[in-house]
Amino acid sequence: MNAHNRWIKQGFEDKVFLLVGAIESGAGGAILAHGESKAALEQRVSQDPFVVEKVVCAEIVEITPKKSDSRLAFLVNSTSSNT
């Protein structure tokens, strides 16, 4: 768990992770990432110790934001990949 938490911390330090949390059904966790290409994000996720040790099978779902609350406007107006 410590290695996974360090991996998460690095994602925040790199300004890629915006939000991390548990899925309420107990089905694992979710990460909201932004500003990194899908290929770069796939590489980052492949280095998650939970993925490396086959504790989880990660799935990346890309979205293209169309509308948001003003606090999240940077997600809609961004020209970089929104993942």
N, C-alpha and C. Protein backbone atom coordinates (compact mmCIF):
# COMPACT_ATOMS: atom_id res chain seq x y z
N MET A 1 0.83 -1.20 0.00
CA MET A 1 0.00 0.00 0.00
C MET A 1 0.87 1.26 0.00
N ASN A 2 1.99 1.23 0.70
CA ASN A 2 2.88 2.39 0.75
C ASN A 2 3.39 2.76 -0.64
N ALA A 3 3.77 1.76 -1.41
CA ALA A 3 4.27 2.02 -2.77
C ALA A 3 3.17 2.62 -3.64
N HIS A 4 1.94 2.12 -3.50
CA HIS A 4 0.80 2.66 -4.26
C HIS A 4 0.55 4.12 -3.86
N ASN A 5 0.61 4.40 -2.56
CA ASN A 5 0.40 5.77 -2.09
C ASN A 5 1.50 6.70 -2.58
N ARG A 6 2.73 6.23 -2.66
CA ARG A 6 3.82 7.04 -3.23
C ARG A 6 3.56 7.32 -4.70
N TRP A 7 3.06 6.31 -5.42
CA TRP A 7 2.73 6.48 -6.84
C TRP A 7 1.64 7.54 -7.00
N ILE A 8 0.62 7.50 -6.16
CA ILE A 8 -0.44 8.51 -6.19
C ILE A 8 0.14 9.89 -5.89
N LYS A 9 0.96 9.98 -4.87
CA LYS A 9 1.58 11.26 -4.50
C LYS A 9 2.35 11.84 -5.68
N GLN A 10 3.08 11.00 -6.40
CA GLN A 10 3.83 11.45 -7.56
C GLN A 10 2.90 12.00 -8.64
N GLY A 11 1.76 11.35 -8.84
CA GLY A 11 0.79 11.83 -9.81
C GLY A 11 0.29 13.23 -9.49
N PHE A 12 0.08 13.50 -8.20
CA PHE A 12 -0.32 14.85 -7.78
C PHE A 12 0.84 15.83 -7.94
N GLU A 13 2.03 15.42 -7.56
CA GLU A 13 3.19 16.30 -7.69
C GLU A 13 3.45 16.65 -9.16
N ASP A 14 3.19 15.72 -10.05
CA ASP A 14 3.38 15.95 -11.48
C ASP A 14 2.23 16.75 -12.09
N LYS A 15 1.25 17.11 -11.27
CA LYS A 15 0.09 17.90 -11.70
C LYS A 15 -0.77 17.17 -12.73
N VAL A 16 -0.77 15.83 -12.68
CA VAL A 16 -1.58 15.01 -13.58
C VAL A 16 -2.86 14.56 -12.87
N PHE A 17 -2.76 14.14 -11.63
CA PHE A 17 -3.93 13.69 -10.88
C PHE A 17 -4.64 14.88 -10.27
N LEU A 18 -5.95 14.94 -10.45
CA LEU A 18 -6.78 15.99 -9.88
C LEU A 18 -7.59 15.49 -8.70
N LEU A 19 -7.92 14.19 -8.72
CA LEU A 19 -8.78 13.62 -7.68
C LEU A 19 -8.52 12.12 -7.63
N VAL A 20 -8.44 11.58 -6.44
CA VAL A 20 -8.27 10.14 -6.25
C VAL A 20 -9.22 9.72 -5.13
N GLY A 21 -9.89 8.60 -5.32
CA GLY A 21 -10.78 8.13 -4.26
C GLY A 21 -11.27 6.73 -4.50
N ALA A 22 -11.92 6.19 -3.48
CA ALA A 22 -12.47 4.84 -3.54
C ALA A 22 -13.82 4.86 -4.25
N ILE A 23 -14.09 3.82 -4.99
CA ILE A 23 -15.42 3.62 -5.58
C ILE A 23 -16.30 3.07 -4.47
N GLU A 24 -17.41 3.69 -4.23
CA GLU A 24 -18.25 3.38 -3.07
C GLU A 24 -18.71 1.92 -3.01
N SER A 25 -18.84 1.27 -4.12
CA SER A 25 -19.29 -0.12 -4.08
C SER A 25 -18.20 -1.07 -3.60
N GLY A 26 -17.03 -0.52 -3.31
CA GLY A 26 -15.91 -1.36 -2.89
C GLY A 26 -15.21 -2.03 -4.06
N ALA A 27 -15.48 -1.54 -5.26
CA ALA A 27 -14.94 -2.15 -6.47
C ALA A 27 -13.60 -1.56 -6.88
N GLY A 28 -12.91 -0.95 -5.94
CA GLY A 28 -11.59 -0.40 -6.27
C GLY A 28 -11.57 1.10 -6.10
N GLY A 29 -10.78 1.75 -6.96
CA GLY A 29 -10.63 3.19 -6.86
C GLY A 29 -10.75 3.85 -8.21
N ALA A 30 -10.75 5.18 -8.17
CA ALA A 30 -10.83 5.96 -9.39
C ALA A 30 -9.90 7.15 -9.28
N ILE A 31 -9.38 7.55 -10.42
CA ILE A 31 -8.48 8.70 -10.49
C ILE A 31 -8.96 9.59 -11.62
N LEU A 32 -9.07 10.89 -11.36
CA LEU A 32 -9.34 11.86 -12.40
C LEU A 32 -8.00 12.48 -12.77
N ALA A 33 -7.61 12.26 -14.01
CA ALA A 33 -6.31 12.76 -14.49
C ALA A 33 -6.55 13.74 -15.62
N HIS A 34 -5.59 14.64 -15.80
CA HIS A 34 -5.76 15.70 -16.79
C HIS A 34 -4.39 16.18 -17.27
N GLY A 35 -4.33 16.54 -18.55
CA GLY A 35 -3.14 17.21 -19.06
C GLY A 35 -2.03 16.28 -19.51
N GLU A 36 -2.34 15.03 -19.72
CA GLU A 36 -1.34 14.07 -20.17
C GLU A 36 -1.96 13.26 -21.30
N SER A 37 -1.18 12.94 -22.32
CA SER A 37 -1.71 12.14 -23.43
C SER A 37 -2.13 10.76 -22.93
N LYS A 38 -2.98 10.11 -23.71
CA LYS A 38 -3.42 8.78 -23.31
C LYS A 38 -2.24 7.82 -23.22
N ALA A 39 -1.32 7.92 -24.16
CA ALA A 39 -0.14 7.04 -24.14
C ALA A 39 0.70 7.28 -22.88
N ALA A 40 0.89 8.53 -22.52
CA ALA A 40 1.66 8.85 -21.32
C ALA A 40 0.91 8.38 -20.07
N LEU A 41 -0.41 8.53 -20.06
CA LEU A 41 -1.19 8.06 -18.91
C LEU A 41 -1.16 6.55 -18.81
N GLU A 42 -1.25 5.86 -19.94
CA GLU A 42 -1.15 4.40 -19.93
C GLU A 42 0.20 3.97 -19.34
N GLN A 43 1.26 4.66 -19.71
CA GLN A 43 2.59 4.35 -19.17
C GLN A 43 2.62 4.58 -17.66
N ARG A 44 2.05 5.71 -17.22
CA ARG A 44 2.02 6.03 -15.79
C ARG A 44 1.24 4.96 -15.03
N VAL A 45 0.07 4.59 -15.54
CA VAL A 45 -0.78 3.60 -14.87
C VAL A 45 -0.09 2.24 -14.82
N SER A 46 0.66 1.91 -15.86
CA SER A 46 1.36 0.62 -15.87
C SER A 46 2.41 0.54 -14.77
N GLN A 47 2.80 1.69 -14.21
CA GLN A 47 3.80 1.71 -13.14
C GLN A 47 3.20 1.72 -11.75
N ASP A 48 1.87 1.77 -11.67
CA ASP A 48 1.19 1.68 -10.37
C ASP A 48 1.52 0.32 -9.77
N PRO A 49 2.06 0.28 -8.56
CA PRO A 49 2.38 -1.01 -7.94
C PRO A 49 1.21 -1.98 -7.90
N PHE A 50 -0.02 -1.49 -7.76
CA PHE A 50 -1.17 -2.38 -7.77
C PHE A 50 -1.35 -3.04 -9.13
N VAL A 51 -1.02 -2.32 -10.20
CA VAL A 51 -1.10 -2.87 -11.55
C VAL A 51 0.06 -3.84 -11.78
N VAL A 52 1.25 -3.42 -11.39
CA VAL A 52 2.44 -4.26 -11.56
C VAL A 52 2.26 -5.61 -10.88
N GLU A 53 1.71 -5.59 -9.67
CA GLU A 53 1.54 -6.82 -8.89
C GLU A 53 0.22 -7.53 -9.19
N LYS A 54 -0.51 -7.03 -10.20
CA LYS A 54 -1.77 -7.63 -10.64
C LYS A 54 -2.83 -7.69 -9.52
N VAL A 55 -2.79 -6.68 -8.65
CA VAL A 55 -3.82 -6.53 -7.62
C VAL A 55 -5.08 -5.98 -8.27
N VAL A 56 -4.88 -5.10 -9.26
CA VAL A 56 -6.00 -4.50 -9.99
C VAL A 56 -5.74 -4.58 -11.49
N CYS A 57 -6.80 -4.49 -12.23
CA CYS A 57 -6.73 -4.36 -13.69
C CYS A 57 -7.25 -2.96 -13.99
N ALA A 58 -6.38 -2.09 -14.46
CA ALA A 58 -6.76 -0.69 -14.68
C ALA A 58 -7.50 -0.51 -16.00
N GLU A 59 -8.44 0.40 -15.99
CA GLU A 59 -9.17 0.78 -17.20
C GLU A 59 -9.13 2.29 -17.31
N ILE A 60 -8.74 2.79 -18.46
CA ILE A 60 -8.72 4.24 -18.71
C ILE A 60 -9.92 4.57 -19.57
N VAL A 61 -10.70 5.52 -19.10
CA VAL A 61 -11.88 5.98 -19.83
C VAL A 61 -11.66 7.45 -20.17
N GLU A 62 -11.63 7.75 -21.46
CA GLU A 62 -11.43 9.14 -21.90
C GLU A 62 -12.78 9.84 -22.01
N ILE A 63 -12.79 11.09 -21.60
CA ILE A 63 -13.99 11.90 -21.78
C ILE A 63 -13.61 13.20 -22.49
N THR A 64 -14.57 13.77 -23.19
CA THR A 64 -14.41 15.07 -23.81
C THR A 64 -15.44 15.98 -23.16
N PRO A 65 -15.03 16.77 -22.17
CA PRO A 65 -15.99 17.63 -21.47
C PRO A 65 -16.61 18.66 -22.40
N LYS A 66 -17.90 18.86 -22.27
CA LYS A 66 -18.63 19.84 -23.08
C LYS A 66 -19.14 21.00 -22.23
N LYS A 67 -19.55 20.72 -21.00
CA LYS A 67 -20.05 21.75 -20.08
C LYS A 67 -19.52 21.43 -18.70
N SER A 68 -19.35 22.47 -17.91
CA SER A 68 -18.92 22.26 -16.53
C SER A 68 -19.33 23.44 -15.67
N ASP A 69 -19.27 23.23 -14.40
CA ASP A 69 -19.36 24.30 -13.44
C ASP A 69 -18.15 25.20 -13.69
N SER A 70 -18.25 26.47 -13.37
CA SER A 70 -17.15 27.40 -13.63
C SER A 70 -15.85 26.98 -12.94
N ARG A 71 -15.96 26.26 -11.83
CA ARG A 71 -14.74 25.82 -11.12
C ARG A 71 -13.96 24.78 -11.91
N LEU A 72 -14.62 24.13 -12.87
CA LEU A 72 -13.96 23.11 -13.69
C LEU A 72 -13.81 23.55 -15.14
N ALA A 73 -13.97 24.82 -15.41
CA ALA A 73 -13.91 25.33 -16.78
C ALA A 73 -12.59 24.99 -17.47
N PHE A 74 -11.51 24.89 -16.71
CA PHE A 74 -10.22 24.56 -17.32
C PHE A 74 -10.25 23.21 -18.02
N LEU A 75 -11.14 22.31 -17.59
CA LEU A 75 -11.24 21.00 -18.24
C LEU A 75 -11.91 21.11 -19.60
N VAL A 76 -12.86 22.00 -19.72
CA VAL A 76 -13.58 22.18 -20.98
C VAL A 76 -12.75 22.97 -21.97
N ASN A 77 -12.05 23.96 -21.48
CA ASN A 77 -11.32 24.89 -22.34
C ASN A 77 -9.91 24.42 -22.68
N SER A 78 -9.49 23.34 -22.13
CA SER A 78 -8.12 22.86 -22.33
C SER A 78 -7.94 22.29 -23.74
N THR A 79 -6.76 22.51 -24.30
CA THR A 79 -6.44 21.92 -25.59
C THR A 79 -5.66 20.62 -25.42
N SER A 80 -5.28 20.29 -24.17
CA SER A 80 -4.55 19.04 -23.93
C SER A 80 -5.54 17.90 -23.74
N SER A 81 -5.02 16.69 -23.70
CA SER A 81 -5.86 15.49 -23.55
C SER A 81 -6.56 15.52 -22.21
N ASN A 82 -7.85 15.23 -22.23
CA ASN A 82 -8.64 15.15 -20.99
C ASN A 82 -8.97 13.70 -20.75
N THR A 83 -8.32 13.10 -19.81
CA THR A 83 -8.53 11.70 -19.52
C THR A 83 -9.02 11.54 -18.10
